[in-house]
Amino acid sequence: MGAYEQIRRASIEDPESFWLDAAASIDWTAAPTRALDAGAAPLFRWFPDGELNVCANALDRHVAAGRGEQAALIHDSPVTGTVETYSYRRLRDEVARFAGVLADLGVGVGDRVVIYLPMIPQAAIAMLACARLGAVHSVVFGGFAPRELAARIDDATPPVIVSASCGIEVQRVIEYKPLLDQAIELAAHRPERCVILQRPQAVAAMGPRDVDWDAAMAAAVPVDPVPVRSTDPLYILYTSGTTGKPKGVVRDGGGYAVALAWSMRGLYDIGPGEVMFTASDVGWVVGHSYIVYGPLLVGATTVLYEGKPVGTPDAGQFWRVVADHRVKSLFTAPTAFRAIRKADPDGTLLQGYDVSSLRYLFLAGERLDPETYRWAGELLGIPVIDHWWQTETGWAIVGDPAGIELLPIKPGSPTRPMPGWDVRILDPAGQEMPVGEDGAIAIRLPLPPGSLPTLWNDDQRYVRSYLSTYPGFYLTGDGGHLDADGYLFVMGRTDDVINVAGHRLSTGGMEEVLAGHPDVAECAVIGVADVLKGQVPRGFVVLKAGVDRDPDDVEAELVQRVRDQIGAVAALREVSVVPALPKTRSGKILRRTMRQIADGQDAPVPSTIDDASVLDTLRPVLRKAGG
């Protein structure tokens, strides 16, 4: 057996020993004597008798170890034209002082603090300050609509909200304070105080509950880390696109710290002093895990980037960041690379930068189509590593462990399960599917450390939503199959499997075929209602920059391509060339909203959307596609 296989088997066969050993990488004020508490199964807890402070692990211990002057966080902001570096000492001192601000406002252990900030250092400072106090932070993506923010305020009931006067989206300034004020008016819960960071791009009018960030920091007394139980919540993160009562994913401190520390070394191959650039947002789980907590827990340097992959000012910004900061691992979503490829298909802009420090490109958040994988790999000449996980899981379920051994890559697969993740493919009756056959992707309980132990104030909803379909298993909501080598192929959400005249077909498989066309930059396939066949697929593609062809010719080629590679059973007879696809701010295509519009449903503009005008432009095409 290889090193990976030995580690994976040990984690499944003896999780108690495996995770207790892994816990040694974390500093504990009271070291755990056991790993797993199964007393309330299927609600499991990790390191139940352990005590720690996650902020102290992320900052103080590195200063104490003599690395206080090492760069901890680099804020790179092409939208403001600034770059600022925080050493571990400086970051610790600012976090300790902002923890003093929160303490002066009455925040203590277990209190919730909603953070509504753009991609600026103060977002990480506020998160870590909450962790320092033993408070529970809930980051809401900056610029979220007031009604969505209000729902999260009501669910978390924070005494304090931390926000800023504005955020910047490329060249557009978005004023946050009016959105926050509207959200508070809509909410039933009223926070006692709002700490507001004034940015020069738009200065906010302050009200009676508002506290100026800079003034409060000037008067605050630094606070030492407060030890809390391993099982105490570190944060609440609400899943995007929810309706009704938000679904608040809870993350505990001890299990999360242990899992992230393992993943930084084992999966991403990042250790002390090395630089990781995670091009995401702190409002998403990727930002929590691999902009803020993961890199800092292992003493690495993290890049916090305020901007887009293209347009600020060009599609070479990622290459500039890698070159300027000597990045070793870059982690982003496939959509970002599809955007770069669309704007610069020949990779011309890369030639202007020295990216020799870059060892790995990690992609996650949606299916990585083989063409994007091929293009990125050939352009960079380094391993392009797909991996798959969810907001709920906190870190990778399946990946390629670069820090242990690189496994052979199979395009279309995020590779094999990480330690503790016992992945199975089940049929509707709960029986395991044969090798190579699609089914529901489920994970045998208990889930490993770092995954959600429950939903905020709603154990019953957690069990009902994730654990009841297949007793003893966590239901991921994704479908796919395992091959003979144990590689997982994720074909998309189970609601992206359509039934065409009795044939169950994956829209993800059709997307792979469309994405392989040399003129296609990105694509989406959705199932729409059909009187005769129940459902039929409809394709939508965006062409690469510089492609000057008759759209009718491209559409005909794509229909034939699917017929040739999947067969007539796919029934994909209509593909439309469109200028853009509607996406969330994290880059995920809004397929569900597209389906709703095509089926004639009343589909409001999602609060997570990046550019509502794209959806408005696409509505007539979708209506026509749905008949």
mmCIF file of N, CA, C and O in Angstrom, residues 23-90:
data_model
loop_
_atom_site.group_PDB
_atom_site.id
_atom_site.type_symbol
_atom_site.label_atom_id
_atom_site.label_comp_id
_atom_site.label_asym_id
_atom_site.label_seq_id
_atom_site.Cartn_x
_atom_site.Cartn_y
_atom_site.Cartn_z
ATOM 1 N N ALA A 23 -4.569 15.359 16.602
ATOM 2 C CA ALA A 23 -4.828 16.455 17.534
ATOM 3 C C ALA A 23 -3.545 16.982 18.176
ATOM 4 O O ALA A 23 -3.534 18.086 18.738
ATOM 5 N N ALA A 24 -2.471 16.220 18.088
ATOM 6 C CA ALA A 24 -1.203 16.663 18.675
ATOM 7 C C ALA A 24 -0.631 17.871 17.941
ATOM 8 O O ALA A 24 0.271 18.552 18.465
ATOM 9 N N SER A 25 -1.142 18.181 16.736
ATOM 10 C CA SER A 25 -0.648 19.340 15.997
ATOM 11 C C SER A 25 -1.229 20.650 16.519
ATOM 12 O O SER A 25 -0.818 21.729 16.084
ATOM 13 N N ILE A 26 -2.173 20.561 17.434
ATOM 14 C CA ILE A 26 -2.862 21.726 17.987
ATOM 15 C C ILE A 26 -2.446 21.920 19.438
ATOM 16 O O ILE A 26 -2.229 20.948 20.169
ATOM 17 N N ASP A 27 -2.337 23.175 19.875
ATOM 18 C CA ASP A 27 -2.067 23.467 21.285
ATOM 19 C C ASP A 27 -3.387 23.495 22.054
ATOM 20 O O ASP A 27 -4.312 24.224 21.689
ATOM 21 N N TRP A 28 -3.442 22.707 23.117
ATOM 22 C CA TRP A 28 -4.645 22.597 23.941
ATOM 23 C C TRP A 28 -4.357 23.133 25.346
ATOM 24 O O TRP A 28 -3.289 22.876 25.895
ATOM 25 N N THR A 29 -5.309 23.851 25.916
ATOM 26 C CA THR A 29 -5.180 24.201 27.330
ATOM 27 C C THR A 29 -5.530 23.001 28.201
ATOM 28 O O THR A 29 -5.082 22.902 29.346
ATOM 29 N N ALA A 30 -6.330 22.086 27.668
ATOM 30 C CA ALA A 30 -6.586 20.777 28.282
ATOM 31 C C ALA A 30 -6.648 19.774 27.134
ATOM 32 O O ALA A 30 -7.603 19.783 26.350
ATOM 33 N N ALA A 31 -5.623 18.952 27.013
ATOM 34 C CA ALA A 31 -5.539 18.022 25.887
ATOM 35 C C ALA A 31 -6.635 16.967 25.979
ATOM 36 O O ALA A 31 -6.922 16.458 27.071
ATOM 37 N N PRO A 32 -7.251 16.614 24.860
ATOM 38 C CA PRO A 32 -8.304 15.589 24.891
ATOM 39 C C PRO A 32 -7.714 14.206 25.180
ATOM 40 O O PRO A 32 -6.618 13.881 24.727
ATOM 41 N N THR A 33 -8.464 13.412 25.909
ATOM 42 C CA THR A 33 -8.059 12.029 26.178
ATOM 43 C C THR A 33 -8.816 11.041 25.301
ATOM 44 O O THR A 33 -8.476 9.867 25.258
ATOM 45 N N ARG A 34 -9.850 11.513 24.623
ATOM 46 C CA ARG A 34 -10.560 10.670 23.672
ATOM 47 C C ARG A 34 -10.990 11.522 22.486
ATOM 48 O O ARG A 34 -11.167 12.739 22.611
ATOM 49 N N ALA A 35 -11.153 10.866 21.355
ATOM 50 C CA ALA A 35 -11.464 11.601 20.130
ATOM 51 C C ALA A 35 -12.963 11.744 19.916
ATOM 52 O O ALA A 35 -13.462 12.848 19.740
ATOM 53 N N LEU A 36 -13.687 10.644 19.923
ATOM 54 C CA LEU A 36 -15.084 10.660 19.478
ATOM 55 C C LEU A 36 -16.041 10.407 20.631
ATOM 56 O O LEU A 36 -15.873 9.469 21.415
ATOM 57 N N ASP A 37 -17.076 11.238 20.705
ATOM 58 C CA ASP A 37 -18.182 11.039 21.626
ATOM 59 C C ASP A 37 -19.410 10.666 20.803
ATOM 60 O O ASP A 37 -19.968 11.491 20.091
ATOM 61 N N ALA A 38 -19.804 9.382 20.897
ATOM 62 C CA ALA A 38 -20.952 8.880 20.135
ATOM 63 C C ALA A 38 -22.173 8.689 21.027
ATOM 64 O O ALA A 38 -23.129 8.030 20.632
ATOM 65 N N GLY A 39 -22.178 9.307 22.204
ATOM 66 C CA GLY A 39 -23.249 9.083 23.165
ATOM 67 C C GLY A 39 -24.605 9.570 22.709
ATOM 68 O O GLY A 39 -25.630 9.058 23.174
ATOM 69 N N ALA A 40 -24.633 10.565 21.807
ATOM 70 C CA ALA A 40 -25.911 11.094 21.325
ATOM 71 C C ALA A 40 -26.092 10.816 19.839
ATOM 72 O O ALA A 40 -26.755 11.576 19.139
ATOM 73 N N ALA A 41 -25.487 9.733 19.341
ATOM 74 C CA ALA A 41 -25.565 9.397 17.907
ATOM 75 C C ALA A 41 -27.022 9.421 17.436
ATOM 76 O O ALA A 41 -27.925 9.008 18.184
ATOM 77 N N PRO A 42 -27.259 9.960 16.228
ATOM 78 C CA PRO A 42 -26.294 10.299 15.177
ATOM 79 C C PRO A 42 -25.664 11.688 15.284
ATOM 80 O O PRO A 42 -25.082 12.178 14.329
ATOM 81 N N LEU A 43 -25.826 12.335 16.444
ATOM 82 C CA LEU A 43 -25.155 13.618 16.687
ATOM 83 C C LEU A 43 -23.835 13.315 17.389
ATOM 84 O O LEU A 43 -23.816 12.972 18.574
ATOM 85 N N PHE A 44 -22.737 13.416 16.667
ATOM 86 C CA PHE A 44 -21.421 13.063 17.187
ATOM 87 C C PHE A 44 -20.651 14.318 17.579
ATOM 88 O O PHE A 44 -20.857 15.401 17.019
ATOM 89 N N ARG A 45 -19.744 14.171 18.537
ATOM 90 C CA ARG A 45 -18.880 15.271 18.951
ATOM 91 C C ARG A 45 -17.436 14.784 18.981
ATOM 92 O O ARG A 45 -17.173 13.628 19.346
ATOM 93 N N TRP A 46 -16.504 15.694 18.632
ATOM 94 C CA TRP A 46 -15.088 15.337 18.587
ATOM 95 C C TRP A 46 -14.308 16.022 19.705
ATOM 96 O O TRP A 46 -14.536 17.188 20.010
ATOM 97 N N PHE A 47 -13.414 15.247 20.323
ATOM 98 C CA PHE A 47 -12.526 15.711 21.400
ATOM 99 C C PHE A 47 -13.337 16.339 22.536
ATOM 100 O O PHE A 47 -13.117 17.496 22.919
ATOM 101 N N PRO A 48 -14.302 15.594 23.088
ATOM 102 C CA PRO A 48 -15.275 16.178 24.019
ATOM 103 C C PRO A 48 -14.670 16.712 25.311
ATOM 104 O O PRO A 48 -15.263 17.613 25.929
ATOM 105 N N ASP A 49 -13.532 16.176 25.754
ATOM 106 C CA ASP A 49 -12.934 16.668 26.997
ATOM 107 C C ASP A 49 -11.768 17.621 26.739
ATOM 108 O O ASP A 49 -11.039 17.984 27.668
ATOM 109 N N GLY A 50 -11.588 18.041 25.491
ATOM 110 C CA GLY A 50 -10.517 18.970 25.164
ATOM 111 C C GLY A 50 -10.923 20.417 25.380
ATOM 112 O O GLY A 50 -12.105 20.760 25.369
ATOM 113 N N GLU A 51 -9.919 21.270 25.596
ATOM 114 C CA GLU A 51 -10.153 22.692 25.796
ATOM 115 C C GLU A 51 -9.048 23.461 25.068
ATOM 116 O O GLU A 51 -7.873 23.095 25.151
ATOM 117 N N LEU A 52 -9.435 24.516 24.345
ATOM 118 C CA LEU A 52 -8.452 25.257 23.547
ATOM 119 C C LEU A 52 -9.002 26.626 23.208
ATOM 120 O O LEU A 52 -10.165 26.942 23.495
ATOM 121 N N ASN A 53 -8.168 27.449 22.565
ATOM 122 C CA ASN A 53 -8.635 28.670 21.930
ATOM 123 C C ASN A 53 -8.094 28.675 20.504
ATOM 124 O O ASN A 53 -6.879 28.603 20.299
ATOM 125 N N VAL A 54 -8.977 28.719 19.523
ATOM 126 C CA VAL A 54 -8.569 28.605 18.131
ATOM 127 C C VAL A 54 -7.749 29.819 17.704
ATOM 128 O O VAL A 54 -6.782 29.696 16.950
ATOM 129 N N CYS A 55 -8.098 31.007 18.180
ATOM 130 C CA CYS A 55 -7.329 32.206 17.837
ATOM 131 C C CYS A 55 -5.896 32.109 18.350
ATOM 132 O O CYS A 55 -4.952 32.476 17.636
ATOM 133 N N ALA A 56 -5.713 31.610 19.555
ATOM 134 C CA ALA A 56 -4.356 31.442 20.091
ATOM 135 C C ALA A 56 -3.557 30.485 19.228
ATOM 136 O O ALA A 56 -2.345 30.676 19.015
ATOM 137 N N ASN A 57 -4.209 29.450 18.717
ATOM 138 C CA ASN A 57 -3.531 28.504 17.831
ATOM 139 C C ASN A 57 -3.170 29.147 16.497
ATOM 140 O O ASN A 57 -2.157 28.794 15.886
ATOM 141 N N ALA A 58 -4.002 30.087 16.031
ATOM 142 C CA ALA A 58 -3.767 30.711 14.743
ATOM 143 C C ALA A 58 -2.742 31.837 14.811
ATOM 144 O O ALA A 58 -2.081 32.123 13.806
ATOM 145 N N LEU A 59 -2.577 32.459 15.977
ATOM 146 C CA LEU A 59 -1.718 33.639 16.067
ATOM 147 C C LEU A 59 -0.685 33.560 17.184
ATOM 148 O O LEU A 59 0.525 33.564 16.938
ATOM 149 N N ASP A 60 -1.150 33.497 18.420
ATOM 150 C CA ASP A 60 -0.252 33.657 19.574
ATOM 151 C C ASP A 60 0.872 32.634 19.601
ATOM 152 O O ASP A 60 2.018 32.978 19.938
ATOM 153 N N ARG A 61 0.575 31.394 19.275
ATOM 154 C CA ARG A 61 1.618 30.374 19.401
ATOM 155 C C ARG A 61 2.741 30.580 18.385
ATOM 156 O O ARG A 61 3.880 30.211 18.645
ATOM 157 N N HIS A 62 2.428 31.173 17.243
ATOM 158 C CA HIS A 62 3.474 31.431 16.250
ATOM 159 C C HIS A 62 4.368 32.590 16.691
ATOM 160 O O HIS A 62 5.585 32.573 16.462
ATOM 161 N N VAL A 63 3.767 33.597 17.333
ATOM 162 C CA VAL A 63 4.569 34.686 17.892
ATOM 163 C C VAL A 63 5.468 34.147 18.999
ATOM 164 O O VAL A 63 6.662 34.458 19.062
ATOM 165 N N ALA A 64 4.895 33.314 19.866
ATOM 166 C CA ALA A 64 5.676 32.728 20.960
ATOM 167 C C ALA A 64 6.805 31.855 20.442
ATOM 168 O O ALA A 64 7.848 31.712 21.101
ATOM 169 N N ALA A 65 6.629 31.265 19.261
ATOM 170 C CA ALA A 65 7.651 30.386 18.682
ATOM 171 C C ALA A 65 8.752 31.169 17.972
ATOM 172 O O ALA A 65 9.653 30.566 17.385
ATOM 173 N N GLY A 66 8.667 32.518 17.999
ATOM 174 C CA GLY A 66 9.722 33.330 17.415
ATOM 175 C C GLY A 66 9.490 33.745 15.979
ATOM 176 O O GLY A 66 10.414 34.259 15.335
ATOM 177 N N ARG A 67 8.258 33.564 15.469
ATOM 178 C CA ARG A 67 8.001 33.919 14.086
ATOM 179 C C ARG A 67 7.043 35.104 13.984
ATOM 180 O O ARG A 67 6.285 35.230 13.038
ATOM 181 N N GLY A 68 7.124 35.997 14.973
ATOM 182 C CA GLY A 68 6.214 37.137 15.004
ATOM 183 C C GLY A 68 6.359 38.092 13.844
ATOM 184 O O GLY A 68 5.400 38.770 13.470
ATOM 185 N N GLU A 69 7.551 38.162 13.256
ATOM 186 C CA GLU A 69 7.758 39.107 12.156
ATOM 187 C C GLU A 69 7.460 38.494 10.796
ATOM 188 O O GLU A 69 7.526 39.176 9.773
ATOM 189 N N GLN A 70 7.158 37.201 10.759
ATOM 190 C CA GLN A 70 6.793 36.572 9.487
ATOM 191 C C GLN A 70 5.452 37.112 9.005
ATOM 192 O O GLN A 70 4.561 37.410 9.804
ATOM 193 N N ALA A 71 5.280 37.221 7.707
ATOM 194 C CA ALA A 71 3.993 37.655 7.152
ATOM 195 C C ALA A 71 2.922 36.619 7.464
ATOM 196 O O ALA A 71 3.095 35.430 7.200
ATOM 197 N N ALA A 72 1.836 37.081 8.037
ATOM 198 C CA ALA A 72 0.686 36.220 8.298
ATOM 199 C C ALA A 72 -0.387 36.414 7.243
ATOM 200 O O ALA A 72 -0.936 35.454 6.704
ATOM 201 N N LEU A 73 -0.686 37.674 6.931
ATOM 202 C CA LEU A 73 -1.769 37.989 5.990
ATOM 203 C C LEU A 73 -1.322 39.111 5.068
ATOM 204 O O LEU A 73 -0.788 40.131 5.528
ATOM 205 N N ILE A 74 -1.529 38.911 3.772
ATOM 206 C CA ILE A 74 -1.260 39.936 2.765
ATOM 207 C C ILE A 74 -2.587 40.328 2.133
ATOM 208 O O ILE A 74 -3.274 39.491 1.547
ATOM 209 N N HIS A 75 -2.950 41.597 2.287
ATOM 210 C CA HIS A 75 -4.172 42.093 1.653
ATOM 211 C C HIS A 75 -3.781 42.714 0.329
ATOM 212 O O HIS A 75 -3.092 43.737 0.271
ATOM 213 N N ASP A 76 -4.209 42.083 -0.762
ATOM 214 C CA ASP A 76 -3.896 42.556 -2.110
ATOM 215 C C ASP A 76 -5.201 43.019 -2.747
ATOM 216 O O ASP A 76 -6.115 42.217 -2.965
ATOM 217 N N SER A 77 -5.293 44.323 -3.023
ATOM 218 C CA SER A 77 -6.549 44.902 -3.485
ATOM 219 C C SER A 77 -6.348 45.691 -4.772
ATOM 220 O O SER A 77 -6.084 46.895 -4.740
ATOM 221 N N PRO A 78 -6.482 45.045 -5.932
ATOM 222 C CA PRO A 78 -6.389 45.806 -7.176
ATOM 223 C C PRO A 78 -7.509 46.834 -7.335
ATOM 224 O O PRO A 78 -7.345 47.814 -8.058
ATOM 225 N N VAL A 79 -8.633 46.648 -6.644
ATOM 226 C CA VAL A 79 -9.728 47.610 -6.788
ATOM 227 C C VAL A 79 -9.425 48.921 -6.080
ATOM 228 O O VAL A 79 -10.017 49.958 -6.399
ATOM 229 N N THR A 80 -8.508 48.894 -5.092
ATOM 230 C CA THR A 80 -8.085 50.139 -4.445
ATOM 231 C C THR A 80 -6.631 50.474 -4.769
ATOM 232 O O THR A 80 -6.140 51.534 -4.371
ATOM 233 N N GLY A 81 -5.940 49.563 -5.463
ATOM 234 C CA GLY A 81 -4.541 49.798 -5.813
ATOM 235 C C GLY A 81 -3.599 49.737 -4.633
ATOM 236 O O GLY A 81 -2.557 50.397 -4.627
ATOM 237 N N THR A 82 -3.936 48.909 -3.626
ATOM 238 C CA THR A 82 -3.109 48.840 -2.422
ATOM 239 C C THR A 82 -2.731 47.402 -2.096
ATOM 240 O O THR A 82 -3.468 46.458 -2.415
ATOM 241 N N VAL A 83 -1.583 47.242 -1.444
ATOM 242 C CA VAL A 83 -1.139 45.968 -0.892
ATOM 243 C C VAL A 83 -0.640 46.250 0.518
ATOM 244 O O VAL A 83 0.168 47.170 0.728
ATOM 245 N N GLU A 84 -1.109 45.480 1.487
ATOM 246 C CA GLU A 84 -0.706 45.674 2.879
ATOM 247 C C GLU A 84 -0.407 44.320 3.509
ATOM 248 O O GLU A 84 -1.177 43.376 3.353
ATOM 249 N N THR A 85 0.723 44.244 4.216
ATOM 250 C CA THR A 85 1.145 42.998 4.847
ATOM 251 C C THR A 85 1.045 43.115 6.364
ATOM 252 O O THR A 85 1.513 44.097 6.956
ATOM 253 N N TYR A 86 0.451 42.097 6.981
ATOM 254 C CA TYR A 86 0.350 41.997 8.441
ATOM 255 C C TYR A 86 1.269 40.879 8.912
ATOM 256 O O TYR A 86 1.097 39.722 8.500
ATOM 257 N N SER A 87 2.214 41.193 9.773
ATOM 258 C CA SER A 87 3.020 40.156 10.398
ATOM 259 C C SER A 87 2.160 39.419 11.421
ATOM 260 O O SER A 87 1.080 39.892 11.814
ATOM 261 N N TYR A 88 2.644 38.266 11.885
ATOM 262 C CA TYR A 88 1.904 37.549 12.923
ATOM 263 C C TYR A 88 1.765 38.400 14.181
ATOM 264 O O TYR A 88 0.713 38.403 14.841
ATOM 265 N N ARG A 89 2.804 39.150 14.535
ATOM 266 C CA ARG A 89 2.715 39.988 15.735
ATOM 267 C C ARG A 89 1.678 41.094 15.560
ATOM 268 O O ARG A 89 0.851 41.333 16.430
ATOM 269 N N ARG A 90 1.741 41.776 14.417
ATOM 270 C CA ARG A 90 0.787 42.853 14.190
ATOM 271 C C ARG A 90 -0.644 42.333 14.144
ATOM 272 O O ARG A 90 -1.563 42.932 14.723
#
